[in-house]
mmCIF file of C-alpha atoms in Angstrom:
data_model
loop_
_atom_site.group_PDB
_atom_site.id
_atom_site.type_symbol
_atom_site.label_atom_id
_atom_site.label_comp_id
_atom_site.label_asym_id
_atom_site.label_seq_id
_atom_site.Cartn_x
_atom_site.Cartn_y
_atom_site.Cartn_z
ATOM 1 C CA MET V 1 23.822 9.154 21.203
ATOM 2 C CA THR V 2 22.089 7.188 18.458
ATOM 3 C CA GLY V 3 19.687 4.292 18.864
ATOM 4 C CA LYS V 4 16.566 2.596 17.508
ATOM 5 C CA ILE V 5 13.031 2.923 18.867
ATOM 6 C CA ILE V 6 11.896 -0.555 19.877
ATOM 7 C CA LYS V 7 8.575 0.410 21.470
ATOM 8 C CA GLY V 8 6.301 3.427 21.856
ATOM 9 C CA ILE V 9 3.575 3.776 24.472
ATOM 10 C CA ALA V 10 1.449 6.823 25.321
ATOM 11 C CA GLY V 11 4.052 9.395 24.351
ATOM 12 C CA PHE V 12 7.027 7.469 25.755
ATOM 13 C CA TYR V 13 9.561 5.890 23.406
ATOM 14 C CA TYR V 14 11.947 3.129 24.439
ATOM 15 C CA VAL V 15 15.227 3.461 22.559
ATOM 16 C CA TRP V 16 17.871 0.718 22.387
ATOM 17 C CA CYS V 17 21.122 2.650 22.053
ATOM 18 C CA GLU V 18 24.627 1.966 20.841
ATOM 19 C CA ASP V 19 25.805 1.496 24.458
ATOM 20 C CA GLU V 20 23.398 -1.506 24.613
ATOM 21 C CA CYS V 21 21.172 0.204 27.177
ATOM 22 C CA LEU V 22 17.438 0.911 26.977
ATOM 23 C CA TYR V 23 16.381 4.524 27.482
ATOM 24 C CA GLU V 24 12.901 5.860 28.191
ATOM 25 C CA CYS V 25 12.504 8.988 26.081
ATOM 26 C CA LYS V 26 10.009 11.664 25.171
ATOM 27 C CA ALA V 27 10.003 13.422 21.811
ATOM 28 C CA LYS V 28 10.831 17.087 21.402
ATOM 29 C CA GLY V 29 7.860 19.426 21.081
ATOM 30 C CA ALA V 30 9.171 20.446 17.669
ATOM 31 C CA PHE V 31 8.083 17.061 16.264
ATOM 32 C CA ARG V 32 4.474 17.736 17.282
ATOM 33 C CA LYS V 33 4.573 21.204 15.741
ATOM 34 C CA ASP V 34 5.624 19.933 12.309
ATOM 35 C CA GLY V 35 3.330 16.887 12.470
ATOM 36 C CA THR V 36 6.133 14.322 12.711
ATOM 37 C CA LYS V 37 5.556 11.317 14.959
ATOM 38 C CA PRO V 38 8.370 8.934 15.929
ATOM 39 C CA LEU V 39 7.674 5.337 14.871
ATOM 40 C CA VAL V 40 8.879 1.990 16.115
ATOM 41 C CA GLY V 41 11.859 1.156 13.931
ATOM 42 C CA ASP V 42 13.044 4.747 13.656
ATOM 43 C CA ASN V 43 16.748 5.381 14.033
ATOM 44 C CA VAL V 44 17.108 8.422 16.284
ATOM 45 C CA GLU V 45 19.520 10.681 18.075
ATOM 46 C CA ILE V 46 18.793 11.195 21.768
ATOM 47 C CA GLN V 47 19.950 13.513 24.519
ATOM 48 C CA ILE V 48 20.570 11.662 27.782
ATOM 49 C CA LEU V 49 18.907 13.406 30.730
ATOM 50 C CA ASP V 50 19.626 10.902 33.506
ATOM 51 C CA GLU V 51 22.265 8.175 33.068
ATOM 52 C CA GLU V 52 21.267 6.299 36.238
ATOM 53 C CA LYS V 53 17.541 6.191 35.457
ATOM 54 C CA TYR V 54 18.158 5.818 31.690
ATOM 55 C CA LEU V 55 16.008 8.774 30.715
ATOM 56 C CA GLY V 56 16.383 10.900 27.608
ATOM 57 C CA ASN V 57 14.823 13.043 24.902
ATOM 58 C CA ILE V 58 14.586 12.214 21.206
ATOM 59 C CA GLU V 59 16.367 15.072 19.440
ATOM 60 C CA LYS V 60 16.347 13.902 15.818
ATOM 61 C CA ILE V 61 14.693 11.231 13.673
ATOM 62 C CA LEU V 62 17.178 9.977 11.097
ATOM 63 C CA GLU V 63 16.134 9.460 7.470
ATOM 64 C CA ARG V 64 13.660 6.608 7.021
ATOM 65 C CA LYS V 65 14.050 3.859 4.460
ATOM 66 C CA ASN V 66 10.252 3.625 4.371
ATOM 67 C CA GLU V 67 7.191 4.170 6.532
ATOM 68 C CA LEU V 68 4.191 1.853 6.735
ATOM 69 C CA ILE V 69 0.699 3.123 7.479
ATOM 70 C CA ARG V 70 -0.840 -0.033 8.936
ATOM 71 C CA PRO V 71 0.933 -1.212 10.975
ATOM 72 C CA ALA V 72 2.638 2.125 11.684
ATOM 73 C CA VAL V 73 6.340 1.217 11.682
ATOM 74 C CA ALA V 74 9.466 2.394 9.864
ATOM 75 C CA ASN V 75 12.504 0.940 8.083
ATOM 76 C CA VAL V 76 10.975 -2.381 6.984
ATOM 77 C CA ASP V 77 12.460 -4.847 4.452
ATOM 78 C CA GLN V 78 9.508 -7.246 4.275
ATOM 79 C CA ALA V 79 6.271 -8.241 5.990
ATOM 80 C CA MET V 80 5.025 -11.608 7.173
ATOM 81 C CA VAL V 81 1.287 -11.914 7.717
ATOM 82 C CA ILE V 82 0.202 -14.768 10.000
ATOM 83 C CA PHE V 83 -3.216 -16.413 9.810
ATOM 84 C CA ALA V 84 -4.348 -19.588 11.572
ATOM 85 C CA MET V 85 -5.677 -22.433 9.435
ATOM 86 C CA ALA V 86 -8.285 -23.074 12.148
ATOM 87 C CA GLU V 87 -9.206 -21.864 15.634
ATOM 88 C CA PRO V 88 -10.007 -19.194 14.455
ATOM 89 C CA MET V 89 -10.930 -19.957 10.876
ATOM 90 C CA PRO V 90 -8.945 -17.773 8.472
ATOM 91 C CA ASN V 91 -10.614 -14.661 7.104
ATOM 92 C CA LEU V 92 -9.102 -14.751 3.616
ATOM 93 C CA ASN V 93 -10.722 -11.470 2.645
ATOM 94 C CA LEU V 94 -8.802 -9.801 5.465
ATOM 95 C CA LEU V 95 -5.630 -11.581 4.369
ATOM 96 C CA ASP V 96 -6.055 -10.355 0.791
ATOM 97 C CA ARG V 97 -6.646 -6.813 2.042
ATOM 98 C CA PHE V 98 -3.358 -6.987 3.926
ATOM 99 C CA LEU V 99 -1.554 -8.250 0.813
ATOM 100 C CA VAL V 100 -3.006 -5.382 -1.224
ATOM 101 C CA MET V 101 -1.999 -2.875 1.464
ATOM 102 C CA MET V 102 1.591 -4.161 1.583
ATOM 103 C CA GLU V 103 1.840 -4.320 -2.222
ATOM 104 C CA TRP V 104 0.623 -0.709 -2.378
ATOM 105 C CA GLN V 105 3.320 0.282 0.107
ATOM 106 C CA GLY V 106 5.958 -1.570 -1.897
ATOM 107 C CA VAL V 107 6.718 -4.194 0.760
ATOM 108 C CA GLU V 108 7.297 -7.839 -0.153
ATOM 109 C CA THR V 109 5.057 -10.088 1.941
ATOM 110 C CA LEU V 110 5.365 -13.671 3.169
ATOM 111 C CA ILE V 111 2.227 -15.605 4.129
ATOM 112 C CA CYS V 112 2.546 -17.771 7.241
ATOM 113 C CA LEU V 113 -0.302 -20.211 7.959
ATOM 114 C CA SER V 114 -0.184 -21.391 11.564
ATOM 115 C CA LYS V 115 -1.771 -24.210 13.599
ATOM 116 C CA GLN V 116 -1.103 -26.876 11.000
ATOM 117 C CA ASP V 117 -1.288 -29.403 13.854
ATOM 118 C CA VAL V 118 -5.077 -28.939 14.169
ATOM 119 C CA VAL V 119 -6.039 -29.420 10.504
ATOM 120 C CA SER V 120 -5.738 -32.231 7.987
ATOM 121 C CA GLN V 121 -3.133 -32.340 5.242
ATOM 122 C CA GLU V 122 -6.005 -31.912 2.786
ATOM 123 C CA GLU V 123 -6.927 -28.588 4.415
ATOM 124 C CA ILE V 124 -3.287 -27.462 4.430
ATOM 125 C CA ASP V 125 -3.066 -28.229 0.707
ATOM 126 C CA ARG V 126 -6.364 -26.434 0.015
ATOM 127 C CA LEU V 127 -5.310 -23.231 1.756
ATOM 128 C CA THR V 128 -1.802 -23.122 0.321
ATOM 129 C CA ALA V 129 -3.187 -23.771 -3.191
ATOM 130 C CA ILE V 130 -5.211 -20.552 -2.987
ATOM 131 C CA TYR V 131 -1.982 -18.539 -2.980
ATOM 132 C CA GLN V 132 0.301 -20.721 -5.069
ATOM 133 C CA LYS V 133 -0.271 -18.607 -8.194
ATOM 134 C CA CYS V 134 0.301 -15.224 -6.557
ATOM 135 C CA SER V 135 3.755 -13.802 -5.960
ATOM 136 C CA ASN V 136 3.730 -14.364 -2.192
ATOM 137 C CA ARG V 137 5.667 -17.233 -0.633
ATOM 138 C CA VAL V 138 3.561 -19.417 1.684
ATOM 139 C CA LEU V 139 4.960 -21.017 4.860
ATOM 140 C CA THR V 140 3.107 -23.355 7.225
ATOM 141 C CA ILE V 141 3.947 -23.810 10.910
ATOM 142 C CA SER V 142 2.854 -25.324 14.196
ATOM 143 C CA ASN V 143 3.944 -23.511 17.342
ATOM 144 C CA VAL V 144 2.829 -26.493 19.424
ATOM 145 C CA GLU V 145 4.842 -29.076 17.494
ATOM 146 C CA GLU V 146 7.538 -26.504 16.581
ATOM 147 C CA THR V 147 7.397 -27.474 12.925
ATOM 148 C CA GLY V 148 8.224 -24.989 10.200
ATOM 149 C CA ILE V 149 9.924 -22.603 12.645
ATOM 150 C CA ASP V 150 13.384 -23.120 11.127
ATOM 151 C CA GLU V 151 12.015 -22.345 7.659
ATOM 152 C CA VAL V 152 10.498 -19.123 8.990
ATOM 153 C CA ARG V 153 13.761 -18.201 10.698
ATOM 154 C CA GLU V 154 15.633 -18.715 7.426
ATOM 155 C CA ALA V 155 13.130 -16.533 5.532
ATOM 156 C CA LEU V 156 13.699 -13.712 8.029
ATOM 157 C CA LYS V 157 17.502 -13.915 8.098
ATOM 158 C CA GLY V 158 19.316 -10.653 7.417
ATOM 159 C CA LYS V 159 16.125 -8.598 7.113
ATOM 160 C CA THR V 160 13.862 -6.400 9.204
ATOM 161 C CA THR V 161 10.427 -7.979 9.033
ATOM 162 C CA VAL V 162 7.097 -6.736 10.321
ATOM 163 C CA LEU V 163 4.855 -9.510 11.660
ATOM 164 C CA ALA V 164 1.127 -8.886 11.484
ATOM 165 C CA GLY V 165 -2.143 -10.753 11.676
ATOM 166 C CA PRO V 166 -5.399 -10.996 13.615
ATOM 167 C CA SER V 167 -5.505 -11.910 17.299
ATOM 168 C CA GLY V 168 -5.392 -15.555 18.336
ATOM 169 C CA VAL V 169 -3.295 -16.904 15.444
ATOM 170 C CA GLY V 170 -0.187 -17.659 17.521
ATOM 171 C CA LYS V 171 1.854 -14.630 16.503
ATOM 172 C CA SER V 172 3.221 -13.995 20.001
ATOM 173 C CA SER V 173 4.045 -17.710 20.372
ATOM 174 C CA LEU V 174 6.019 -17.556 17.131
ATOM 175 C CA VAL V 175 7.881 -14.486 18.414
ATOM 176 C CA ASN V 176 8.775 -16.446 21.560
ATOM 177 C CA HIS V 177 10.247 -19.215 19.387
ATOM 178 C CA LEU V 178 12.166 -16.762 17.220
ATOM 179 C CA ALA V 179 13.315 -14.493 20.047
ATOM 180 C CA PRO V 180 13.391 -16.509 23.309
ATOM 181 C CA ASP V 181 15.250 -13.699 25.083
ATOM 182 C CA ALA V 182 12.816 -11.024 23.976
ATOM 183 C CA GLN V 183 10.699 -11.138 27.135
ATOM 184 C CA SER V 184 13.673 -10.568 29.417
ATOM 185 C CA GLU V 185 14.935 -7.767 27.176
ATOM 186 C CA THR V 186 11.600 -5.938 27.372
ATOM 187 C CA GLY V 187 10.716 -6.894 30.947
ATOM 188 C CA GLU V 188 11.644 -3.419 32.127
ATOM 189 C CA ILE V 189 8.988 -1.926 29.855
ATOM 190 C CA SER V 190 6.349 -4.409 31.020
ATOM 191 C CA GLU V 191 7.000 -3.430 34.628
ATOM 192 C CA LYS V 192 6.717 0.273 33.812
ATOM 193 C CA ILE V 193 3.326 -0.041 32.122
ATOM 194 C CA GLY V 194 2.009 -2.719 34.499
ATOM 195 C CA ARG V 195 0.783 -5.080 31.789
ATOM 196 C CA GLY V 196 1.354 -8.695 30.919
ATOM 197 C CA LYS V 197 3.895 -9.653 28.318
ATOM 198 C CA HIS V 198 1.944 -12.138 26.276
ATOM 199 C CA THR V 199 -0.687 -9.985 24.528
ATOM 200 C CA THR V 200 0.746 -7.517 22.042
ATOM 201 C CA ARG V 201 -0.876 -4.096 22.428
ATOM 202 C CA HIS V 202 1.833 -2.024 20.755
ATOM 203 C CA SER V 203 4.414 -2.574 18.041
ATOM 204 C CA GLU V 204 7.728 -3.898 19.360
ATOM 205 C CA LEU V 205 11.054 -4.497 17.661
ATOM 206 C CA PHE V 206 13.185 -7.535 18.557
ATOM 207 C CA HIS V 207 16.711 -8.438 17.491
ATOM 208 C CA ILE V 208 16.765 -12.171 16.660
ATOM 209 C CA GLY V 209 20.057 -12.605 14.823
ATOM 210 C CA ARG V 210 22.833 -10.891 12.940
ATOM 211 C CA ARG V 211 21.242 -8.005 11.017
ATOM 212 C CA THR V 212 17.868 -9.668 11.639
ATOM 213 C CA PHE V 213 14.981 -7.879 13.359
ATOM 214 C CA ILE V 214 11.261 -8.517 13.704
ATOM 215 C CA PHE V 215 8.451 -6.111 14.494
ATOM 216 C CA ASP V 216 5.712 -7.672 16.603
ATOM 217 C CA THR V 217 2.525 -5.672 16.026
ATOM 218 C CA PRO V 218 -0.966 -5.666 17.593
ATOM 219 C CA GLY V 219 -3.553 -8.001 16.129
ATOM 220 C CA PHE V 220 -6.175 -6.546 13.804
ATOM 221 C CA SER V 221 -9.691 -7.585 12.846
ATOM 222 C CA SER V 222 -10.334 -5.113 10.026
ATOM 223 C CA LEU V 223 -8.283 -3.266 7.465
ATOM 224 C CA LYS V 224 -9.176 -0.322 5.239
ATOM 225 C CA LEU V 225 -8.223 -0.441 1.595
ATOM 226 C CA PRO V 226 -5.401 1.803 0.390
ATOM 227 C CA ASP V 227 -6.190 5.079 -1.333
ATOM 228 C CA VAL V 228 -6.005 3.831 -4.913
ATOM 229 C CA GLU V 229 -8.361 4.085 -7.873
ATOM 230 C CA LYS V 230 -10.625 1.064 -8.285
ATOM 231 C CA GLU V 231 -9.286 0.642 -11.831
ATOM 232 C CA ASP V 232 -5.814 0.048 -10.382
ATOM 233 C CA LEU V 233 -6.861 -2.576 -7.824
ATOM 234 C CA CYS V 234 -6.273 -5.453 -10.259
ATOM 235 C CA HIS V 235 -2.568 -4.558 -10.399
ATOM 236 C CA TYR V 236 -2.264 -5.684 -6.761
ATOM 237 C CA PHE V 237 -3.474 -9.211 -7.623
ATOM 238 C CA SER V 238 -0.277 -10.482 -9.206
ATOM 239 C CA GLU V 239 -1.784 -13.650 -10.704
ATOM 240 C CA PHE V 240 -4.123 -11.530 -12.869
ATOM 241 C CA GLN V 241 -1.240 -9.835 -14.655
ATOM 242 C CA GLU V 242 -0.357 -12.821 -16.840
ATOM 243 C CA TYR V 243 -3.726 -12.498 -18.569
ATOM 244 C CA ALA V 244 -4.778 -8.856 -18.097
ATOM 245 C CA ASN V 245 -3.246 -7.501 -21.314
ATOM 246 C CA GLN V 246 -5.121 -10.159 -23.327
ATOM 247 C CA CYS V 247 -8.560 -8.801 -22.395
ATOM 248 C CA LYS V 248 -10.675 -7.454 -25.264
ATOM 249 C CA PHE V 249 -11.169 -4.078 -23.586
ATOM 250 C CA GLN V 250 -8.353 -2.021 -22.097
ATOM 251 C CA PRO V 251 -8.508 -1.101 -19.306
ATOM 252 C CA CYS V 252 -10.636 -4.002 -18.072
ATOM 253 C CA SER V 253 -12.125 -4.290 -14.594
ATOM 254 C CA HIS V 254 -12.317 -8.106 -15.016
ATOM 255 C CA ILE V 255 -15.889 -7.992 -13.731
ATOM 256 C CA HIS V 256 -18.466 -6.890 -16.314
ATOM 257 C CA GLU V 257 -16.676 -6.693 -19.654
ATOM 258 C CA PRO V 258 -17.099 -9.334 -22.387
ATOM 259 C CA GLY V 259 -13.968 -10.928 -23.750
ATOM 260 C CA CYS V 260 -12.199 -10.753 -20.376
ATOM 261 C CA LYS V 261 -9.225 -13.129 -20.331
ATOM 262 C CA VAL V 262 -9.041 -13.097 -16.529
ATOM 263 C CA LYS V 263 -12.643 -14.328 -16.214
ATOM 264 C CA GLU V 264 -11.964 -16.878 -18.943
ATOM 265 C CA GLU V 265 -8.990 -18.305 -17.034
ATOM 266 C CA LEU V 266 -11.054 -18.237 -13.846
ATOM 267 C CA GLU V 267 -13.693 -20.447 -15.495
ATOM 268 C CA LYS V 268 -10.947 -22.836 -16.619
ATOM 269 C CA GLY V 269 -9.741 -23.161 -13.031
ATOM 270 C CA ASN V 270 -6.426 -21.430 -13.681
ATOM 271 C CA LEU V 271 -7.243 -18.695 -11.164
ATOM 272 C CA CYS V 272 -8.597 -19.090 -7.637
ATOM 273 C CA GLN V 273 -12.297 -18.315 -7.156
ATOM 274 C CA THR V 274 -11.734 -17.204 -3.552
ATOM 275 C CA ARG V 275 -9.115 -14.640 -4.532
ATOM 276 C CA TYR V 276 -11.284 -13.415 -7.421
ATOM 277 C CA ASP V 277 -14.361 -13.064 -5.167
ATOM 278 C CA ASN V 278 -12.318 -11.021 -2.694
ATOM 279 C CA TYR V 279 -11.094 -8.825 -5.552
ATOM 280 C CA VAL V 280 -14.684 -8.184 -6.700
ATOM 281 C CA GLN V 281 -15.776 -7.325 -3.158
ATOM 282 C CA MET V 282 -12.929 -4.828 -2.761
ATOM 283 C CA TYR V 283 -13.606 -3.332 -6.217
ATOM 284 C CA ASN V 284 -17.291 -2.824 -5.413
ATOM 285 C CA GLU V 285 -16.391 -1.313 -2.057
ATOM 286 C CA MET V 286 -14.097 1.169 -3.806
ATOM 287 C CA ALA V 287 -16.817 1.957 -6.348
ATOM 288 C CA ASP V 288 -19.306 2.708 -3.545
ATOM 289 C CA MET V 289 -16.766 4.942 -1.796
ATOM 290 C CA GLU V 290 -16.169 6.782 -5.063
ATOM 291 C CA LYS V 291 -19.913 7.359 -5.547
ATOM 292 C CA ARG V 292 -20.288 8.725 -2.007
ATOM 293 C CA LYS V 293 -17.299 11.002 -2.484
ATOM 294 C CA ASN V 294 -18.699 12.371 -5.779
ATOM 295 C CA TRP V 295 -22.114 12.866 -4.170
ATOM 296 C CA ARG V 296 -20.594 14.876 -1.309
ATOM 297 C CA THR V 297 -18.590 16.951 -3.799
ATOM 298 C CA LYS V 298 -21.717 17.815 -5.805
ATOM 299 C CA LYS V 299 -23.544 18.898 -2.649
#
């Protein structure tokens, strides 16, 4: 029987199958031997061991469309990263790291700014303006006032979307708006693991409409940079690309070189200082990592 992994916990995988039943499965030992790990979102073939208790074994992982590293999920069409505009204050460096990570993995990303009910319109405009020149669409919502939810739902329609963001931004509340039946559908799992349903500790997959799925993933407070050369980092800041080929020196890091068109446009106010500062911080971090790596190699 075929199905899709909707949740994985401590070696157990919960598979929603074509008979519309949820099976608790373990993976074959062969997966461990060849280093393959089933991921939430995987389409799989299972062997049913007990029809009454809905137990089975995962026999085969079907071909993946893609595989994300952080969060670790499979078969994704797009990502939506959620940050609160206040309570907690948004860590835009962390947001930009997530955008770089998704761009590196080839996944289109939506930016969702939550808690618009607790900030002024001026603050909403300030935060959205930071990203208006990059290629990411920006949505604003309030889970309390239920504003912007329909726009989010429309942006997710017909796609499999991974939701991500730090803890406390209202991600689980948004999931409850988008998938009101999700808690009852996964109640069986919550009973098995003896945990509450409202704090996401593991990635979960919910069906919210025709050909529309969302991954709810654990919150994160830090994010490593992808394994790319520091010279290539600028390619993941889409708003730089309009000016990058006009720099005097090629390639240009857009940091130290004279005649840099990106820095020139930054001084004119055509690029966002916050985004640029985050780029410089990431670049310097990559440069330090490169130095340490070369030092260890020489030793």
